[in-house]
Amino acid sequence: MAQALVGDVVEEFLLYLESVRSLSENSVIAYRNDLMHLLDVLGKDAPLKNVTTEDLRFCVGKLSDEKKSNATVNRFIAATRTFFAYCRKFGYLESNPALELKTVRIPVHIPRFLTAPEIDRLCTLPVTNELLWETRDKALFEVLYSTGCRVSEVVSLKISDLQNGNSFAIVRGKGGKDRKVFFEIQARQALGAYFADRKKRFSEDGINDSSLHVFVNQKGGPLSTGGVRYILSRYSGAEGLNHHVSPHALRHTFATAMLGNGADVRAVQEMLGHSSISTTQRYTHITTEKLIDIYNKAHPHSK
C-alpha cells in the first residue's frame, strides 16, 4: 500500500470540512491558507507518517521568523491540530504530533464598536447623503445592527428566510447551524421601504419569490460580502462618519448594546451564533463600565 502524502491528505481533509462538516466557504479557505504553510515548509510529497512534533515546531518558528502575528501563529497551530486529529481518526496516524505545540499569549482587545449616537447617525446617513442606493443601504445597516449577523449571513439571506411579517429570520451560521435573528421596528420599516423601491427599480413582479436574495446590487444580482464592505466604506469615509467602519463592527455594536442593556449573556450567545460563551463574554466590558459609573455616583466617598 502506497504511503499517504501530506498534500493528498490535506486536500482530502479540506473536502471533508466542506462536504461532511458543512463549514462555511470562508472557514474552509482559512484552513486551506494555514495548511498551505505546512505544505510549503514540509513539502506536499512528504510522507505523512514521518511528520514529527519537531517538524511542526519548525513550521511555527518560520511564522515567527516572518514576523507573523501571535493570532496568525495560534490559528496555524489550531488548524494543524485539527488536521492531525483527522489523520488519527481515519487511521493515517496512531498519534497526533500537533498536540504538544504550545500556543502563544494574545493580549485581550475590546472589540471595536460604535456608540449609540454613531450607530444612529450611520443608519440615517443613506437618507441624508444619498451616496448609493438610499433605501437598500438604510435597510442593510438596520438589519446588520438589529440582528448582529455576520456579513456572510446577511448576504446569504433569502426572501424565504424572513418570517412573521419580517419580524425574524432563520440564518445559517458557522458549521451549518441554523438560528433565529430578530428585526426591530426600524429594521422592519426599512426593509418594507427597500422592497417597495426595489420592485419599482427592477419591475420585480416576483419580489415575494422565495428564491430571491434579500439584498441585491445595483444590477439586481445578489450583494456580495465585498459589496457590503464597499457600501460601509463609502458611508463611514470622508463623506459620512469620517472613520472606517467594518461590517463586523456592527456585530460588535449589537452585542455591546444588548449586554449593556441587561440581556442575558447566554441569550446573546445564542443570537450571535457563538459556539463558546467565552467569545460572547468579550462584550461584557460595557457592563463593567456601567457598574463603575453606578458605584462612583452612589458611594459616599467616591465624590
PDB file of C-alpha atoms in Angstrom, residues 19-247:
ATOM      1  CA  SER A  19     -18.918  18.320   2.477  1.00  0.00           C
ATOM      2  CA  VAL A  20     -19.250  16.448   5.787  1.00  0.00           C
ATOM      3  CA  ARG A  21     -18.701  19.126   8.436  1.00  0.00           C
ATOM      4  CA  SER A  22     -20.536  21.742   6.290  1.00  0.00           C
ATOM      5  CA  LEU A  23     -18.143  24.513   7.259  1.00  0.00           C
ATOM      6  CA  SER A  24     -18.619  27.855   5.537  1.00  0.00           C
ATOM      7  CA  GLU A  25     -16.609  28.739   2.454  1.00  0.00           C
ATOM      8  CA  ASN A  26     -14.638  31.316   4.450  1.00  0.00           C
ATOM      9  CA  SER A  27     -13.760  28.755   7.147  1.00  0.00           C
ATOM     10  CA  VAL A  28     -12.528  26.236   4.567  1.00  0.00           C
ATOM     11  CA  ILE A  29     -10.437  28.946   2.890  1.00  0.00           C
ATOM     12  CA  ALA A  30      -8.909  29.839   6.280  1.00  0.00           C
ATOM     13  CA  TYR A  31      -7.982  26.187   6.905  1.00  0.00           C
ATOM     14  CA  ARG A  32      -6.513  25.950   3.403  1.00  0.00           C
ATOM     15  CA  ASN A  33      -4.382  29.061   3.892  1.00  0.00           C
ATOM     16  CA  ASP A  34      -2.994  27.772   7.194  1.00  0.00           C
ATOM     17  CA  LEU A  35      -2.277  24.292   5.880  1.00  0.00           C
ATOM     18  CA  MET A  36      -0.582  25.676   2.769  1.00  0.00           C
ATOM     19  CA  HIS A  37       2.127  26.952   5.114  1.00  0.00           C
ATOM     20  CA  LEU A  38       2.536  23.372   6.347  1.00  0.00           C
ATOM     21  CA  LEU A  39       2.943  22.157   2.766  1.00  0.00           C
ATOM     22  CA  ASP A  40       5.325  24.989   1.866  1.00  0.00           C
ATOM     23  CA  VAL A  41       7.671  24.060   4.715  1.00  0.00           C
ATOM     24  CA  LEU A  42       7.399  20.251   4.750  1.00  0.00           C
ATOM     25  CA  GLY A  43       6.622  19.675   1.071  1.00  0.00           C
ATOM     26  CA  LYS A  44       3.360  18.253  -0.263  1.00  0.00           C
ATOM     27  CA  ASP A  45       5.087  14.954  -1.169  1.00  0.00           C
ATOM     28  CA  ALA A  46       6.390  14.365   2.360  1.00  0.00           C
ATOM     29  CA  PRO A  47       5.190  11.028   3.838  1.00  0.00           C
ATOM     30  CA  LEU A  48       2.533  11.820   6.428  1.00  0.00           C
ATOM     31  CA  LYS A  49       3.733   9.206   8.924  1.00  0.00           C
ATOM     32  CA  ASN A  50       7.205  10.789   9.012  1.00  0.00           C
ATOM     33  CA  VAL A  51       5.966  14.183  10.274  1.00  0.00           C
ATOM     34  CA  THR A  52       7.123  14.819  13.839  1.00  0.00           C
ATOM     35  CA  THR A  53       6.346  17.390  16.518  1.00  0.00           C
ATOM     36  CA  GLU A  54       9.761  18.940  15.850  1.00  0.00           C
ATOM     37  CA  ASP A  55       8.799  19.400  12.187  1.00  0.00           C
ATOM     38  CA  LEU A  56       5.656  21.242  13.266  1.00  0.00           C
ATOM     39  CA  ARG A  57       7.600  23.387  15.731  1.00  0.00           C
ATOM     40  CA  PHE A  58       9.876  24.322  12.846  1.00  0.00           C
ATOM     41  CA  CYS A  59       6.779  25.430  10.872  1.00  0.00           C
ATOM     42  CA  VAL A  60       5.705  27.591  13.812  1.00  0.00           C
ATOM     43  CA  GLY A  61       9.209  29.039  14.038  1.00  0.00           C
ATOM     44  CA  LYS A  62       9.096  30.012  10.353  1.00  0.00           C
ATOM     45  CA  LEU A  63       5.930  32.023  11.014  1.00  0.00           C
ATOM     46  CA  SER A  64       7.691  33.840  13.844  1.00  0.00           C
ATOM     47  CA  ASP A  65      10.701  34.496  11.588  1.00  0.00           C
ATOM     48  CA  GLU A  66       8.295  36.038   9.072  1.00  0.00           C
ATOM     49  CA  LYS A  67       7.019  38.381  11.824  1.00  0.00           C
ATOM     50  CA  LYS A  68       3.521  36.932  11.687  1.00  0.00           C
ATOM     51  CA  SER A  69       1.167  37.996  14.466  1.00  0.00           C
ATOM     52  CA  ASN A  70       0.504  35.832  17.505  1.00  0.00           C
ATOM     53  CA  ALA A  71      -3.066  35.382  16.296  1.00  0.00           C
ATOM     54  CA  THR A  72      -1.788  34.010  12.967  1.00  0.00           C
ATOM     55  CA  VAL A  73       0.560  31.612  14.771  1.00  0.00           C
ATOM     56  CA  ASN A  74      -2.226  30.349  17.019  1.00  0.00           C
ATOM     57  CA  ARG A  75      -4.597  29.914  14.090  1.00  0.00           C
ATOM     58  CA  PHE A  76      -1.966  27.802  12.310  1.00  0.00           C
ATOM     59  CA  ILE A  77      -1.495  25.669  15.428  1.00  0.00           C
ATOM     60  CA  ALA A  78      -5.259  25.168  15.791  1.00  0.00           C
ATOM     61  CA  ALA A  79      -5.654  24.218  12.120  1.00  0.00           C
ATOM     62  CA  THR A  80      -2.696  21.822  12.347  1.00  0.00           C
ATOM     63  CA  ARG A  81      -4.070  20.142  15.468  1.00  0.00           C
ATOM     64  CA  THR A  82      -7.461  19.660  13.778  1.00  0.00           C
ATOM     65  CA  PHE A  83      -5.828  18.263  10.641  1.00  0.00           C
ATOM     66  CA  PHE A  84      -3.738  15.713  12.525  1.00  0.00           C
ATOM     67  CA  ALA A  85      -6.724  14.768  14.709  1.00  0.00           C
ATOM     68  CA  TYR A  86      -8.487  13.944  11.419  1.00  0.00           C
ATOM     69  CA  CYS A  87      -5.468  11.873  10.335  1.00  0.00           C
ATOM     70  CA  ARG A  88      -5.597   9.892  13.571  1.00  0.00           C
ATOM     71  CA  LYS A  89      -9.364   9.434  13.443  1.00  0.00           C
ATOM     72  CA  PHE A  90      -9.249   7.936   9.958  1.00  0.00           C
ATOM     73  CA  GLY A  91      -6.266   5.681  10.574  1.00  0.00           C
ATOM     74  CA  TYR A  92      -3.465   7.564   8.832  1.00  0.00           C
ATOM     75  CA  LEU A  93      -1.572   8.021  12.111  1.00  0.00           C
ATOM     76  CA  GLU A  94      -1.527   6.420  15.547  1.00  0.00           C
ATOM     77  CA  SER A  95      -0.945   9.700  17.407  1.00  0.00           C
ATOM     78  CA  ASN A  96      -1.346  13.431  16.886  1.00  0.00           C
ATOM     79  CA  PRO A  97       2.085  15.141  16.659  1.00  0.00           C
ATOM     80  CA  ALA A  98       0.480  18.595  16.897  1.00  0.00           C
ATOM     81  CA  LEU A  99      -0.879  18.134  20.435  1.00  0.00           C
ATOM     82  CA  GLU A 100       2.395  19.222  22.030  1.00  0.00           C
ATOM     83  CA  LEU A 101       2.512  22.546  20.163  1.00  0.00           C
ATOM     84  CA  LYS A 102       2.217  25.474  22.551  1.00  0.00           C
ATOM     85  CA  THR A 103       0.081  28.467  21.625  1.00  0.00           C
ATOM     86  CA  VAL A 104       1.343  31.993  22.280  1.00  0.00           C
ATOM     87  CA  ARG A 105      -0.322  34.541  24.516  1.00  0.00           C
ATOM     88  CA  ILE A 106      -2.512  37.147  22.829  1.00  0.00           C
ATOM     89  CA  PRO A 107      -3.447  40.410  24.577  1.00  0.00           C
ATOM     90  CA  VAL A 108      -7.203  40.730  25.088  1.00  0.00           C
ATOM     91  CA  HIS A 109      -8.578  43.570  22.971  1.00  0.00           C
ATOM     92  CA  ILE A 110     -12.021  45.029  23.451  1.00  0.00           C
ATOM     93  CA  PRO A 111     -13.792  44.711  20.080  1.00  0.00           C
ATOM     94  CA  ARG A 112     -14.348  47.969  18.186  1.00  0.00           C
ATOM     95  CA  PHE A 113     -17.958  49.090  18.436  1.00  0.00           C
ATOM     96  CA  LEU A 114     -19.998  52.201  17.697  1.00  0.00           C
ATOM     97  CA  THR A 115     -21.555  54.391  20.351  1.00  0.00           C
ATOM     98  CA  ALA A 116     -25.322  54.941  20.318  1.00  0.00           C
ATOM     99  CA  PRO A 117     -25.035  58.349  18.570  1.00  0.00           C
ATOM    100  CA  GLU A 118     -22.610  56.886  15.999  1.00  0.00           C
ATOM    101  CA  ILE A 119     -24.834  53.940  15.069  1.00  0.00           C
ATOM    102  CA  ASP A 120     -27.896  56.208  14.915  1.00  0.00           C
ATOM    103  CA  ARG A 121     -26.070  58.563  12.580  1.00  0.00           C
ATOM    104  CA  LEU A 122     -24.801  55.732  10.388  1.00  0.00           C
ATOM    105  CA  CYS A 123     -28.341  54.394   9.943  1.00  0.00           C
ATOM    106  CA  THR A 124     -29.588  57.835   8.850  1.00  0.00           C
ATOM    107  CA  LEU A 125     -26.678  58.620   6.504  1.00  0.00           C
ATOM    108  CA  PRO A 126     -28.208  56.819   3.476  1.00  0.00           C
ATOM    109  CA  VAL A 127     -31.211  59.161   3.693  1.00  0.00           C
ATOM    110  CA  THR A 128     -29.237  62.361   4.212  1.00  0.00           C
ATOM    111  CA  ASN A 129     -26.204  61.693   1.987  1.00  0.00           C
ATOM    112  CA  GLU A 130     -27.779  59.676  -0.858  1.00  0.00           C
ATOM    113  CA  LEU A 131     -24.437  58.199  -1.899  1.00  0.00           C
ATOM    114  CA  LEU A 132     -25.509  54.895  -3.454  1.00  0.00           C
ATOM    115  CA  TRP A 133     -28.979  53.375  -3.005  1.00  0.00           C
ATOM    116  CA  GLU A 134     -30.845  55.086  -0.180  1.00  0.00           C
ATOM    117  CA  THR A 135     -33.470  52.502   0.783  1.00  0.00           C
ATOM    118  CA  ARG A 136     -31.243  49.452   0.339  1.00  0.00           C
ATOM    119  CA  ASP A 137     -28.353  50.907   2.298  1.00  0.00           C
ATOM    120  CA  LYS A 138     -30.548  52.016   5.190  1.00  0.00           C
ATOM    121  CA  ALA A 139     -32.183  48.575   5.316  1.00  0.00           C
ATOM    122  CA  LEU A 140     -28.754  46.919   5.190  1.00  0.00           C
ATOM    123  CA  PHE A 141     -27.393  48.938   8.116  1.00  0.00           C
ATOM    124  CA  GLU A 142     -30.566  48.461  10.167  1.00  0.00           C
ATOM    125  CA  VAL A 143     -30.530  44.688   9.573  1.00  0.00           C
ATOM    126  CA  LEU A 144     -26.839  44.339  10.468  1.00  0.00           C
ATOM    127  CA  TYR A 145     -27.384  46.280  13.690  1.00  0.00           C
ATOM    128  CA  SER A 146     -30.741  44.695  14.544  1.00  0.00           C
ATOM    129  CA  THR A 147     -29.598  41.080  14.109  1.00  0.00           C
ATOM    130  CA  GLY A 148     -25.884  41.074  14.935  1.00  0.00           C
ATOM    131  CA  CYS A 149     -25.379  38.830  11.900  1.00  0.00           C
ATOM    132  CA  ARG A 150     -22.065  38.176  10.236  1.00  0.00           C
ATOM    133  CA  VAL A 151     -21.808  39.857   6.841  1.00  0.00           C
ATOM    134  CA  SER A 152     -21.737  36.436   5.125  1.00  0.00           C
ATOM    135  CA  GLU A 153     -25.034  35.560   6.816  1.00  0.00           C
ATOM    136  CA  VAL A 154     -26.713  38.784   5.714  1.00  0.00           C
ATOM    137  CA  VAL A 155     -25.731  38.456   2.050  1.00  0.00           C
ATOM    138  CA  SER A 156     -26.963  34.847   2.083  1.00  0.00           C
ATOM    139  CA  LEU A 157     -30.431  35.818   3.361  1.00  0.00           C
ATOM    140  CA  LYS A 158     -33.279  34.980   1.010  1.00  0.00           C
ATOM    141  CA  ILE A 159     -36.891  36.127   1.000  1.00  0.00           C
ATOM    142  CA  SER A 160     -37.902  32.666   2.212  1.00  0.00           C
ATOM    143  CA  ASP A 161     -35.781  33.144   5.347  1.00  0.00           C
ATOM    144  CA  LEU A 162     -37.922  36.085   6.511  1.00  0.00           C
ATOM    145  CA  GLN A 163     -40.726  35.059   8.860  1.00  0.00           C
ATOM    146  CA  ASN A 164     -43.815  36.515  10.527  1.00  0.00           C
ATOM    147  CA  GLY A 165     -44.016  39.845   8.716  1.00  0.00           C
ATOM    148  CA  ASN A 166     -40.250  40.287   8.646  1.00  0.00           C
ATOM    149  CA  SER A 167     -40.082  40.191  12.465  1.00  0.00           C
ATOM    150  CA  PHE A 168     -37.408  37.484  12.458  1.00  0.00           C
ATOM    151  CA  ALA A 169     -35.377  35.319  10.082  1.00  0.00           C
ATOM    152  CA  ILE A 170     -33.637  31.973  10.048  1.00  0.00           C
ATOM    153  CA  VAL A 171     -29.943  32.240   9.186  1.00  0.00           C
ATOM    154  CA  ARG A 172     -27.360  29.538   8.680  1.00  0.00           C
ATOM    155  CA  GLY A 173     -24.213  30.293  10.624  1.00  0.00           C
ATOM    156  CA  LYS A 174     -20.834  28.652  11.088  1.00  0.00           C
ATOM    157  CA  GLY A 175     -20.833  24.878  10.987  1.00  0.00           C
ATOM    158  CA  GLY A 176     -24.180  24.852   9.172  1.00  0.00           C
ATOM    159  CA  LYS A 177     -26.086  25.702  12.374  1.00  0.00           C
ATOM    160  CA  ASP A 178     -29.437  27.458  11.938  1.00  0.00           C
ATOM    161  CA  ARG A 179     -30.570  30.126  14.391  1.00  0.00           C
ATOM    162  CA  LYS A 180     -33.217  32.825  14.742  1.00  0.00           C
ATOM    163  CA  VAL A 181     -32.321  36.503  14.430  1.00  0.00           C
ATOM    164  CA  PHE A 182     -34.737  39.349  15.053  1.00  0.00           C
ATOM    165  CA  PHE A 183     -35.700  42.608  13.321  1.00  0.00           C
ATOM    166  CA  GLU A 184     -36.754  45.535  15.475  1.00  0.00           C
ATOM    167  CA  ILE A 185     -39.336  48.039  14.197  1.00  0.00           C
ATOM    168  CA  GLN A 186     -36.865  50.331  12.407  1.00  0.00           C
ATOM    169  CA  ALA A 187     -35.339  47.382  10.557  1.00  0.00           C
ATOM    170  CA  ARG A 188     -38.796  46.113   9.526  1.00  0.00           C
ATOM    171  CA  GLN A 189     -39.810  49.546   8.274  1.00  0.00           C
ATOM    172  CA  ALA A 190     -36.535  49.958   6.384  1.00  0.00           C
ATOM    173  CA  LEU A 191     -36.965  46.544   4.738  1.00  0.00           C
ATOM    174  CA  GLY A 192     -40.512  47.437   3.671  1.00  0.00           C
ATOM    175  CA  ALA A 193     -39.379  50.697   2.060  1.00  0.00           C
ATOM    176  CA  TYR A 194     -36.471  48.943   0.355  1.00  0.00           C
ATOM    177  CA  PHE A 195     -38.622  46.135  -1.076  1.00  0.00           C
ATOM    178  CA  ALA A 196     -41.133  48.643  -2.465  1.00  0.00           C
ATOM    179  CA  ASP A 197     -38.349  50.707  -4.059  1.00  0.00           C
ATOM    180  CA  ARG A 198     -36.611  47.607  -5.396  1.00  0.00           C
ATOM    181  CA  LYS A 199     -39.814  46.370  -7.045  1.00  0.00           C
ATOM    182  CA  LYS A 200     -40.134  49.686  -8.912  1.00  0.00           C
ATOM    183  CA  ARG A 201     -36.465  49.746  -9.866  1.00  0.00           C
ATOM    184  CA  PHE A 202     -36.344  46.261 -11.378  1.00  0.00           C
ATOM    185  CA  SER A 203     -40.061  45.717 -12.099  1.00  0.00           C
ATOM    186  CA  GLU A 204     -39.823  42.573  -9.986  1.00  0.00           C
ATOM    187  CA  ASP A 205     -43.264  41.068 -10.125  1.00  0.00           C
ATOM    188  CA  GLY A 206     -41.793  38.164  -8.189  1.00  0.00           C
ATOM    189  CA  ILE A 207     -40.460  40.198  -5.254  1.00  0.00           C
ATOM    190  CA  ASN A 208     -42.082  37.613  -2.988  1.00  0.00           C
ATOM    191  CA  ASP A 209     -40.284  34.779  -4.804  1.00  0.00           C
ATOM    192  CA  SER A 210     -38.629  32.783  -2.042  1.00  0.00           C
ATOM    193  CA  SER A 211     -35.525  32.169  -4.164  1.00  0.00           C
ATOM    194  CA  LEU A 212     -34.594  35.869  -4.338  1.00  0.00           C
ATOM    195  CA  HIS A 213     -31.834  37.250  -2.140  1.00  0.00           C
ATOM    196  CA  VAL A 214     -32.893  39.925   0.322  1.00  0.00           C
ATOM    197  CA  PHE A 215     -30.053  42.280  -0.602  1.00  0.00           C
ATOM    198  CA  VAL A 216     -29.056  42.901  -4.211  1.00  0.00           C
ATOM    199  CA  ASN A 217     -26.581  45.122  -6.010  1.00  0.00           C
ATOM    200  CA  GLN A 218     -27.320  47.955  -8.423  1.00  0.00           C
ATOM    201  CA  LYS A 219     -27.783  45.447 -11.266  1.00  0.00           C
ATOM    202  CA  GLY A 220     -30.168  43.233  -9.341  1.00  0.00           C
ATOM    203  CA  GLY A 221     -27.730  40.399  -8.591  1.00  0.00           C
ATOM    204  CA  PRO A 222     -27.018  39.114  -5.064  1.00  0.00           C
ATOM    205  CA  LEU A 223     -24.985  41.547  -2.995  1.00  0.00           C
ATOM    206  CA  SER A 224     -21.533  40.175  -2.088  1.00  0.00           C
ATOM    207  CA  THR A 225     -19.593  40.499   1.157  1.00  0.00           C
ATOM    208  CA  GLY A 226     -17.167  42.763  -0.699  1.00  0.00           C
ATOM    209  CA  GLY A 227     -20.126  44.859  -1.817  1.00  0.00           C
ATOM    210  CA  VAL A 228     -21.277  45.332   1.782  1.00  0.00           C
ATOM    211  CA  ARG A 229     -17.758  46.380   2.827  1.00  0.00           C
ATOM    212  CA  TYR A 230     -17.646  48.888  -0.039  1.00  0.00           C
ATOM    213  CA  ILE A 231     -21.039  50.356   0.892  1.00  0.00           C
ATOM    214  CA  LEU A 232     -19.980  50.767   4.526  1.00  0.00           C
ATOM    215  CA  SER A 233     -16.650  52.284   3.488  1.00  0.00           C
ATOM    216  CA  ARG A 234     -18.467  54.973   1.500  1.00  0.00           C
ATOM    217  CA  TYR A 235     -20.741  55.959   4.373  1.00  0.00           C
ATOM    218  CA  SER A 236     -18.066  55.709   7.047  1.00  0.00           C
ATOM    219  CA  GLY A 237     -15.465  57.566   4.975  1.00  0.00           C
ATOM    220  CA  ALA A 238     -14.928  61.264   4.401  1.00  0.00           C
ATOM    221  CA  GLU A 239     -18.471  61.635   3.048  1.00  0.00           C
ATOM    222  CA  GLY A 240     -20.016  60.282   6.249  1.00  0.00           C
ATOM    223  CA  LEU A 241     -18.702  59.340   9.711  1.00  0.00           C
ATOM    224  CA  ASN A 242     -15.117  60.078   8.668  1.00  0.00           C
ATOM    225  CA  HIS A 243     -13.699  56.963  10.323  1.00  0.00           C
ATOM    226  CA  HIS A 244     -13.710  53.462   8.881  1.00  0.00           C
ATOM    227  CA  VAL A 245     -16.439  51.051   9.994  1.00  0.00           C
ATOM    228  CA  SER A 246     -16.368  47.358   9.084  1.00  0.00           C
ATOM    229  CA  PRO A 247     -19.450  45.107   8.883  1.00  0.00           C
TER     230      PRO A 247
END
